[in-house]
Amino acid sequence: MKKRVLGANGPEVSAIGFGCMGLTVGYGPATNKPDAIALIRAAYSRGITFFDSAEAYGAANEELLGEAVVPFRKNVVIATKFGFRDGNPAVGLDSSPARIRMVAEQSLMRMGTDVIDLFYQHRIDPNVPIEDVAGTVKDLISEGKVRHFGMSEASAANVRRAHAVQPVAALQSEYSMFTRELEAETIPALWDLGIGLVPFAPLGRGFLTGKIDNDTPFKDGDIRNSLPRFLGDAREANADLVKRIGDIAEARRATSAQIALAWLLAQNPAIVPIPGTTKRHRMEENAGGADVELTDADLSALRDLLASHPVRGNRYTEAMRATVDN
């Protein structure tokens, strides 16, 4: 697996990371712990060295990640996040300095480690100045409890304010061929400041794998049951776009997922996507995306396709959009 550095001040990680959220929440029933641990260890064997968790994914998520990486802890970068009151997105936001410190201590304990490699603010808290947030993480870095500071779903303006207090290693936000709003203001700011980008949902929450059509059912507890892009006419239109991406993938002897990940990697060397899965064969497929090098002709064809077939539907429900910093 090729390696990349997250911006000017971030850690070196595998070109493709692993998002752990779906192992416990968001996409139906949780994966049982032994299987989840085996999957993370298989990912490491495949060359993946960047693993992403969060307090909001439940204590079990950080615990299984911590246990899984014990045999190779010094060789991987583990990231987690703070920012929700009681760790529950449904309850509200809380990035108060006291809360940040408490989450850090709890995460260190749950993951069984003495340092958090990358500590993200999960969402901007409008009630806490971003300078106070960055300053608190700066103190945690000085104390040796955190190595790098990250932000998630933050605007360019807030990233700049935070970066002036404590260098931001990476911004984690949704970015893919399905979600490109970052390109207007946020991404130029990241490259200007030397900050890496960690796209979550780089496969459009599974849509860009080419395995979802109008009849694909989702399990109870799967957030896609309510996301506008997966409903009605939007789902049908988006499935058509993915089919056309699949034609390009077939010509390259790659899968649609690999093309989607290769497209992200081709945008900038400081981009490291973190696809998630509960299946080993999907993890292997995703890792293979790092081996696909798109030509200028490929990128031009994809650019024309995306321009002529705009994605239909919002990426979030109205309630979810309310937590995003614009």
Short mmCIF file of C-alpha atoms in Angstrom, two decimals:
data_model
loop_
_atom_site.label_atom_id
_atom_site.label_comp_id
_atom_site.label_asym_id
_atom_site.label_seq_id
_atom_site.Cartn_x
_atom_site.Cartn_y
_atom_site.Cartn_z
CA MET A 1 0.00 0.00 0.00
CA LYS A 2 1.32 3.42 -0.95
CA LYS A 3 1.71 6.01 1.79
CA ARG A 4 0.63 9.66 1.98
CA VAL A 5 1.22 12.51 4.40
CA LEU A 6 -1.79 14.44 5.67
CA GLY A 7 -0.80 17.98 4.76
CA ALA A 8 2.29 19.82 5.93
CA ASN A 9 1.98 18.90 9.61
CA GLY A 10 0.08 15.62 9.66
CA PRO A 11 1.05 11.98 10.04
CA GLU A 12 2.10 9.57 7.31
CA VAL A 13 -0.67 7.05 6.63
CA SER A 14 -1.73 4.51 4.03
CA ALA A 15 -3.28 6.03 0.89
CA ILE A 16 -6.56 4.34 1.80
CA GLY A 17 -7.74 4.32 5.41
CA PHE A 18 -10.53 2.44 7.17
CA GLY A 19 -13.64 4.07 8.62
CA CYS A 20 -14.87 2.10 11.62
CA MET A 21 -18.28 3.75 12.12
CA GLY A 22 -20.30 1.10 10.30
CA LEU A 23 -18.94 -1.64 12.54
CA THR A 24 -21.21 -0.43 15.33
CA VAL A 25 -23.69 2.19 14.06
CA GLY A 26 -25.33 3.70 11.02
CA TYR A 27 -25.80 0.78 8.67
CA GLY A 28 -27.89 -1.75 10.51
CA PRO A 29 -26.97 -4.18 13.31
CA ALA A 30 -23.46 -3.95 14.78
CA THR A 31 -20.83 -6.42 13.65
CA ASN A 32 -19.95 -8.84 16.42
CA LYS A 33 -16.70 -7.91 18.13
CA PRO A 34 -14.52 -10.88 17.08
CA ASP A 35 -15.45 -10.38 13.43
CA ALA A 36 -14.84 -6.63 13.65
CA ILE A 37 -11.42 -7.15 15.21
CA ALA A 38 -10.53 -9.74 12.57
CA LEU A 39 -11.53 -7.32 9.83
CA ILE A 40 -9.36 -4.51 11.21
CA ARG A 41 -6.40 -6.85 11.51
CA ALA A 42 -6.96 -8.08 7.96
CA ALA A 43 -7.00 -4.46 6.81
CA TYR A 44 -3.63 -3.91 8.48
CA SER A 45 -2.28 -7.02 6.76
CA ARG A 46 -3.43 -5.49 3.47
CA GLY A 47 -1.37 -2.39 4.21
CA ILE A 48 -3.97 -0.08 5.76
CA THR A 49 -2.46 1.90 8.63
CA PHE A 50 -5.09 4.60 9.26
CA PHE A 51 -8.18 3.78 11.33
CA ASP A 52 -11.00 6.17 12.20
CA SER A 53 -13.36 6.04 15.17
CA ALA A 54 -15.36 8.51 17.32
CA GLU A 55 -16.98 8.81 20.70
CA ALA A 56 -20.29 9.21 18.87
CA TYR A 57 -19.98 5.71 17.37
CA GLY A 58 -20.36 4.24 20.85
CA ALA A 59 -17.85 3.03 23.41
CA ALA A 60 -17.76 -0.35 21.69
CA ASN A 61 -16.30 1.18 18.55
CA GLU A 62 -13.25 2.65 20.26
CA GLU A 63 -12.85 -0.46 22.41
CA LEU A 64 -12.78 -2.88 19.50
CA LEU A 65 -10.41 -0.64 17.54
CA GLY A 66 -8.06 -0.40 20.48
CA GLU A 67 -8.08 -4.16 20.99
CA ALA A 68 -7.64 -4.87 17.30
CA VAL A 69 -4.49 -2.78 16.89
CA VAL A 70 -2.67 -4.03 20.01
CA PRO A 71 -0.28 -6.28 18.00
CA PHE A 72 0.79 -3.40 15.75
CA ARG A 73 -0.16 -0.24 17.63
CA LYS A 74 3.10 1.59 16.92
CA ASN A 75 2.67 1.06 13.18
CA VAL A 76 -0.78 2.64 12.79
CA VAL A 77 -2.49 5.99 13.17
CA ILE A 78 -5.74 5.92 15.11
CA ALA A 79 -8.16 8.82 14.99
CA THR A 80 -11.17 9.58 17.12
CA LYS A 81 -13.50 12.53 17.69
CA PHE A 82 -15.20 14.71 20.29
CA GLY A 83 -17.98 17.24 19.97
CA PHE A 84 -21.38 15.82 20.89
CA ARG A 85 -23.06 16.21 24.26
CA ASP A 86 -22.84 12.89 26.10
CA GLY A 87 -21.35 11.49 22.90
CA ASN A 88 -24.83 11.40 21.37
CA PRO A 89 -25.52 13.32 18.14
CA ALA A 90 -29.24 13.33 18.93
CA VAL A 91 -28.66 15.27 22.18
CA GLY A 92 -26.70 18.18 20.75
CA LEU A 93 -23.23 19.68 20.52
CA ASP A 94 -20.66 20.22 23.26
CA SER A 95 -17.08 21.25 22.55
CA SER A 96 -16.50 22.97 25.87
CA PRO A 97 -12.89 22.64 27.05
CA ALA A 98 -13.91 20.47 30.01
CA ARG A 99 -15.84 18.15 27.73
CA ILE A 100 -12.95 17.87 25.26
CA ARG A 101 -10.61 16.86 28.07
CA MET A 102 -13.07 14.32 29.44
CA VAL A 103 -13.57 12.74 26.03
CA ALA A 104 -9.82 12.53 25.51
CA GLU A 105 -9.35 10.68 28.79
CA GLN A 106 -12.24 8.32 28.06
CA SER A 107 -11.01 7.61 24.54
CA LEU A 108 -7.48 6.89 25.76
CA MET A 109 -8.90 4.44 28.27
CA ARG A 110 -11.29 2.73 25.85
CA MET A 111 -8.65 2.33 23.16
CA GLY A 112 -6.03 1.22 25.65
CA THR A 113 -3.44 3.64 24.34
CA ASP A 114 -1.36 6.45 25.82
CA VAL A 115 -1.87 8.84 22.91
CA ILE A 116 -4.55 9.72 20.34
CA ASP A 117 -2.78 10.17 17.01
CA LEU A 118 -5.44 12.42 15.48
CA PHE A 119 -8.17 14.07 17.57
CA TYR A 120 -10.98 15.67 15.57
CA GLN A 121 -13.71 18.08 16.55
CA HIS A 122 -16.65 16.12 15.14
CA ARG A 123 -18.84 19.18 14.46
CA ILE A 124 -18.44 22.91 15.07
CA ASP A 125 -20.12 24.02 18.29
CA PRO A 126 -21.49 27.54 17.74
CA ASN A 127 -21.54 28.12 21.50
CA VAL A 128 -17.78 27.63 21.95
CA PRO A 129 -15.25 29.87 20.17
CA ILE A 130 -13.18 27.74 17.83
CA GLU A 131 -10.07 29.36 19.33
CA ASP A 132 -10.98 27.80 22.68
CA VAL A 133 -11.41 24.40 21.04
CA ALA A 134 -8.07 24.62 19.24
CA GLY A 135 -6.39 25.90 22.39
CA THR A 136 -7.65 22.97 24.43
CA VAL A 137 -6.37 20.46 21.90
CA LYS A 138 -3.09 22.38 21.77
CA ASP A 139 -2.75 21.84 25.51
CA LEU A 140 -3.51 18.12 25.12
CA ILE A 141 -0.78 17.93 22.48
CA SER A 142 1.65 19.66 24.85
CA GLU A 143 0.74 17.12 27.52
CA GLY A 144 1.49 14.23 25.17
CA LYS A 145 -2.08 12.90 25.10
CA VAL A 146 -2.75 13.89 21.48
CA ARG A 147 -0.41 14.09 18.49
CA HIS A 148 -2.44 15.97 15.87
CA PHE A 149 -5.55 18.17 15.73
CA GLY A 150 -8.29 17.65 13.18
CA MET A 151 -11.67 19.14 12.33
CA SER A 152 -14.76 17.66 10.67
CA GLU A 153 -17.42 19.26 8.49
CA ALA A 154 -15.96 22.71 9.22
CA SER A 155 -16.09 25.77 7.00
CA ALA A 156 -12.98 27.32 5.50
CA ALA A 157 -13.38 30.31 7.83
CA ASN A 158 -13.44 28.19 10.97
CA VAL A 159 -10.55 26.06 9.76
CA ARG A 160 -8.47 29.20 9.28
CA ARG A 161 -9.36 30.51 12.76
CA ALA A 162 -8.50 27.21 14.43
CA HIS A 163 -5.30 26.76 12.41
CA ALA A 164 -4.03 30.13 13.67
CA VAL A 165 -4.12 28.76 17.23
CA GLN A 166 -3.09 25.13 16.67
CA PRO A 167 -2.06 23.76 13.26
CA VAL A 168 -4.81 21.57 11.84
CA ALA A 169 -3.44 18.36 10.36
CA ALA A 170 -6.58 17.27 8.54
CA LEU A 171 -10.17 18.12 7.80
CA GLN A 172 -12.55 15.17 7.66
CA SER A 173 -15.63 15.89 5.56
CA GLU A 174 -17.82 14.14 3.05
CA TYR A 175 -16.20 14.28 -0.38
CA SER A 176 -16.63 12.02 -3.38
CA MET A 177 -17.84 12.09 -6.97
CA PHE A 178 -21.30 12.31 -5.34
CA THR A 179 -20.49 15.20 -2.96
CA ARG A 180 -18.28 18.03 -4.21
CA GLU A 181 -19.39 21.15 -2.34
CA LEU A 182 -15.96 21.40 -0.70
CA GLU A 183 -14.37 22.34 -4.00
CA ALA A 184 -15.71 25.91 -3.97
CA GLU A 185 -14.05 27.33 -0.84
CA THR A 186 -12.92 24.68 1.61
CA ILE A 187 -10.47 22.67 -0.48
CA PRO A 188 -8.59 25.75 -1.76
CA ALA A 189 -8.23 26.87 1.87
CA LEU A 190 -6.86 23.47 2.89
CA TRP A 191 -4.20 23.47 0.20
CA ASP A 192 -3.32 27.08 1.02
CA LEU A 193 -2.77 26.19 4.68
CA GLY A 194 -1.09 22.83 4.11
CA ILE A 195 -3.92 20.77 5.63
CA GLY A 196 -4.83 17.25 4.56
CA LEU A 197 -8.33 16.11 3.58
CA VAL A 198 -9.85 12.87 4.85
CA PRO A 199 -13.02 12.16 2.86
CA PHE A 200 -15.64 10.11 4.71
CA ALA A 201 -18.35 8.35 2.70
CA PRO A 202 -15.95 8.35 -0.28
CA LEU A 203 -18.17 5.77 -1.98
CA GLY A 204 -21.33 7.82 -1.61
CA ARG A 205 -22.47 5.66 1.32
CA GLY A 206 -22.23 2.63 -0.90
CA PHE A 207 -23.91 4.08 -3.99
CA LEU A 208 -20.64 4.41 -5.90
CA THR A 209 -19.92 0.70 -5.51
CA GLY A 210 -22.46 0.03 -8.27
CA LYS A 211 -24.20 -2.52 -6.06
CA ILE A 212 -27.29 -0.41 -5.23
CA ASP A 213 -30.29 -0.14 -7.53
CA ASN A 214 -33.95 0.82 -7.18
CA ASP A 215 -34.80 -2.46 -5.48
CA THR A 216 -31.91 -2.73 -3.02
CA PRO A 217 -33.35 -2.94 0.52
CA PHE A 218 -31.64 -1.46 3.57
CA LYS A 219 -31.82 -2.96 7.05
CA ASP A 220 -33.59 -1.37 9.98
CA GLY A 221 -31.29 1.20 11.54
CA ASP A 222 -29.59 1.98 8.22
CA ILE A 223 -29.40 5.76 7.76
CA ARG A 224 -29.84 5.38 4.01
CA ASN A 225 -33.52 4.64 4.57
CA SER A 226 -34.00 8.38 5.15
CA LEU A 227 -31.28 10.05 3.06
CA PRO A 228 -32.76 11.97 0.08
CA ARG A 229 -30.28 10.57 -2.45
CA PHE A 230 -31.57 7.05 -1.83
CA LEU A 231 -35.26 7.86 -2.20
CA GLY A 232 -37.63 7.78 -5.18
CA ASP A 233 -36.67 9.49 -8.41
CA ALA A 234 -33.34 10.66 -6.98
CA ARG A 235 -32.29 7.08 -6.36
CA GLU A 236 -33.19 6.09 -9.90
CA ALA A 237 -31.29 9.02 -11.43
CA ASN A 238 -28.22 8.42 -9.28
CA ALA A 239 -28.20 4.72 -10.11
CA ASP A 240 -28.01 5.70 -13.79
CA LEU A 241 -24.97 7.90 -13.10
CA VAL A 242 -23.26 5.07 -11.23
CA LYS A 243 -23.95 2.68 -14.10
CA ARG A 244 -22.10 5.03 -16.43
CA ILE A 245 -19.18 5.22 -13.99
CA GLY A 246 -19.25 1.42 -14.03
CA ASP A 247 -18.74 1.45 -17.80
CA ILE A 248 -15.52 3.43 -17.31
CA ALA A 249 -14.48 1.04 -14.56
CA GLU A 250 -15.06 -1.99 -16.78
CA ALA A 251 -12.87 -0.49 -19.47
CA ARG A 252 -10.10 -0.10 -16.89
CA ARG A 253 -10.63 -3.62 -15.51
CA ALA A 254 -11.42 -2.13 -12.13
CA THR A 255 -14.55 -1.95 -10.02
CA SER A 256 -16.76 1.13 -9.65
CA ALA A 257 -15.60 1.49 -6.04
CA GLN A 258 -11.96 1.43 -7.09
CA ILE A 259 -12.57 4.10 -9.72
CA ALA A 260 -14.33 6.27 -7.14
CA LEU A 261 -11.41 5.97 -4.72
CA ALA A 262 -8.81 6.45 -7.45
CA TRP A 263 -10.64 9.63 -8.52
CA LEU A 264 -10.26 11.01 -5.01
CA LEU A 265 -6.58 10.09 -4.82
CA ALA A 266 -5.98 11.80 -8.16
CA GLN A 267 -7.34 15.13 -6.91
CA ASN A 268 -4.42 15.86 -4.56
CA PRO A 269 -1.64 13.91 -2.79
CA ALA A 270 -2.89 15.15 0.61
CA ILE A 271 -6.24 13.34 0.24
CA VAL A 272 -6.72 10.07 2.14
CA PRO A 273 -10.22 8.54 1.89
CA ILE A 274 -11.55 6.29 4.66
CA PRO A 275 -14.12 3.89 3.20
CA GLY A 276 -15.83 1.66 5.71
CA THR A 277 -17.19 -1.84 5.38
CA THR A 278 -18.12 -4.87 7.43
CA LYS A 279 -16.95 -7.35 4.80
CA ARG A 280 -13.41 -8.52 4.15
CA HIS A 281 -13.81 -8.80 0.37
CA ARG A 282 -15.04 -5.20 0.23
CA MET A 283 -12.06 -4.06 2.30
CA GLU A 284 -9.75 -5.84 -0.13
CA GLU A 285 -11.54 -4.22 -3.06
CA ASN A 286 -11.27 -0.77 -1.48
CA ALA A 287 -7.58 -1.22 -0.75
CA GLY A 288 -7.11 -2.03 -4.42
CA GLY A 289 -8.30 1.45 -5.29
CA ALA A 290 -4.86 2.73 -4.33
CA ASP A 291 -3.38 0.69 -7.18
CA VAL A 292 -5.59 2.23 -9.88
CA GLU A 293 -3.94 5.18 -11.59
CA LEU A 294 -6.38 7.16 -13.69
CA THR A 295 -5.10 8.69 -16.92
CA ASP A 296 -5.83 12.22 -18.04
CA ALA A 297 -8.33 10.72 -20.46
CA ASP A 298 -10.05 8.84 -17.62
CA LEU A 299 -10.29 11.98 -15.50
CA SER A 300 -11.61 13.98 -18.43
CA ALA A 301 -14.29 11.37 -19.13
CA LEU A 302 -15.33 11.35 -15.48
CA ARG A 303 -15.37 15.15 -15.36
CA ASP A 304 -17.66 15.29 -18.41
CA LEU A 305 -19.90 12.58 -17.00
CA LEU A 306 -20.33 14.31 -13.65
CA ALA A 307 -21.07 17.61 -15.38
CA SER A 308 -23.76 16.08 -17.58
CA HIS A 309 -25.36 13.91 -14.88
CA PRO A 310 -25.60 15.95 -11.66
CA VAL A 311 -26.29 14.01 -8.47
CA ARG A 312 -29.91 14.20 -7.37
CA GLY A 313 -30.99 14.79 -3.76
CA ASN A 314 -29.32 16.23 -0.68
CA ARG A 315 -26.68 14.16 1.10
CA TYR A 316 -28.33 14.69 4.50
CA THR A 317 -31.78 15.06 5.99
CA GLU A 318 -32.72 18.56 7.18
CA ALA A 319 -31.96 17.62 10.80
CA MET A 320 -28.50 16.30 9.87
CA ARG A 321 -27.72 19.35 7.73
CA ALA A 322 -28.33 21.60 10.73
CA THR A 323 -25.14 20.36 12.38
CA VAL A 324 -22.90 21.12 9.38
CA ASP A 325 -20.81 24.30 9.49
CA ASN A 326 -21.18 26.26 6.26
#
